[in-house]
Amino acid sequence: MPIVKAKEGEFRALENIPAHDHSNTRPIIEALPGEGHHERTLYGDALNLAKNVVHRIPDDLRFAIDCRYLVTQYGRPDVGGAVRLVFEAIGQFHYAATPVFRLTDDPDDLDDVAQAVQEHQRGACLRLPWTGPRHGSKDAKLSGLLRRMGLAFRDVDLLVDLWAIESDHAAAQQVRCAREALAWAEGIPWRSVTLAGGAFPPPGGVSAAPMDAPVEAPRRDAGVWLAAVSHAGRHRRIGYADYGVASPRKPSGRQLSRHPKLCYTVDDHWKIYRCSAGEGEGAFDCFRKVCQAVVNSDGWPAQGAAFSWGDRHIEQFAAGASTLPNTRASWRACGQSHHLAMVRHRLDHLRRP
């Protein structure tokens, strides 16, 4: 269950997921304000997201949409809430999606989630940060909330979100939280249970890394998932979710760099390649050298360019022959596509992400 921002690079990676992986990949798309070329309005953002979904997401790839950032940006204007506008716009194109909600959402937004559930018939996804043990009174309140929304537990995908896991100490703490959360979830008939976390370095950490030499970062989220799931009950499979080659933290515009960068997943860690050249032909030549370094590294998959859509374009960039533009969205798309394929490959063959 990859959690991705609704950005150009991420959409390119999603639209190129192989057809044989559609049935076992269920992305959560985080809607963002101001991602299109229109004047920034809630209606414009909702329509832009809907168009991207229709044109970029394969018909048989089930997905959920989280409108949290739109709600934060716009509040609840007269035209209606973000959830209502986004799901109405998607429905107009005859697409269906699963709405994401939180227990802390505004009651009006929860009403909009209930309406989206009714119209799209895809159930809902509860995104639950784990804050400690839940008692019977909390569960009774949760059950009542779902009933008011027209939902039963069997209609809801539970996403236990550990969010940022940025140190070994945090990873050890989150293993305990995850085990506690999964033990609680075991007694409730959820449609599915997924454990999420993001260990990719925050934007400031990446921008402070040295240039022109790869830097390794551990995939602590994968380690937390494995340690927690090994202690979970056996009657239910626990899904895996992460934030791909991005931090869970939403970057500010000031943190975006034009320096070429490729974040490449190698087993249980990432290799982050950054170039000192930042613009024009210099950036193109620098990214070509990055891709050459990846293709010639011991992290290059045995399947080579056939491993993923992203790897095919990395090989083409290395040869100076890619059909993709040499832009930040392309660099991100290549890394994200490879990451999705690597996680799927490891889950299928090693039973670990």
GROMACS .gro file of N, CA, C and O in nm, residues 138-148 151 153:
model
   52
  138LYS      N    1  -1.338   0.346   2.398
  138LYS     CA    2  -1.293   0.400   2.269
  138LYS      C    3  -1.344   0.315   2.153
  138LYS      O    4  -1.385   0.366   2.049
  139ASP      N    5  -1.340   0.182   2.172
  139ASP     CA    6  -1.385   0.094   2.065
  139ASP      C    7  -1.536   0.105   2.043
  139ASP      O    8  -1.585   0.098   1.930
  140ALA      N    9  -1.609   0.123   2.153
  140ALA     CA   10  -1.755   0.141   2.141
  140ALA      C   11  -1.786   0.270   2.066
  140ALA      O   12  -1.876   0.275   1.981
  141LYS      N   13  -1.710   0.375   2.095
  141LYS     CA   14  -1.728   0.503   2.026
  141LYS      C   15  -1.694   0.488   1.878
  141LYS      O   16  -1.765   0.541   1.791
  142LEU      N   17  -1.587   0.413   1.848
  142LEU     CA   18  -1.549   0.389   1.709
  142LEU      C   19  -1.658   0.312   1.635
  142LEU      O   20  -1.694   0.347   1.522
  143SER      N   21  -1.710   0.210   1.699
  143SER     CA   22  -1.816   0.131   1.637
  143SER      C   23  -1.939   0.217   1.607
  143SER      O   24  -1.999   0.207   1.500
  144GLY      N   25  -1.974   0.306   1.701
  144GLY     CA   26  -2.088   0.395   1.679
  144GLY      C   27  -2.063   0.493   1.567
  144GLY      O   28  -2.153   0.522   1.488
  145LEU      N   29  -1.939   0.544   1.558
  145LEU     CA   30  -1.904   0.636   1.450
  145LEU      C   31  -1.919   0.568   1.315
  145LEU      O   32  -1.977   0.625   1.221
  146LEU      N   33  -1.869   0.445   1.302
  146LEU     CA   34  -1.879   0.373   1.175
  146LEU      C   35  -2.026   0.351   1.137
  146LEU      O   36  -2.063   0.366   1.020
  147ARG      N   37  -2.109   0.316   1.235
  147ARG     CA   38  -2.251   0.295   1.206
  147ARG      C   39  -2.315   0.422   1.152
  147ARG      O   40  -2.393   0.419   1.056
  148ARG      N   41  -2.281   0.537   1.214
  148ARG     CA   42  -2.337   0.665   1.167
  148ARG      C   43  -2.290   0.699   1.026
  148ARG      O   44  -2.359   0.770   0.952
  151LEU      N   45  -2.109   0.241   0.777
  151LEU     CA   46  -2.002   0.144   0.759
  151LEU      C   47  -2.005   0.037   0.868
  151LEU      O   48  -2.046   0.062   0.981
  153PHE      N   49  -1.723  -0.273   1.026
  153PHE     CA   50  -1.578  -0.296   1.028
  153PHE      C   51  -1.531  -0.367   0.900
  153PHE      O   52  -1.424  -0.339   0.849
   0.00000   0.00000   0.00000
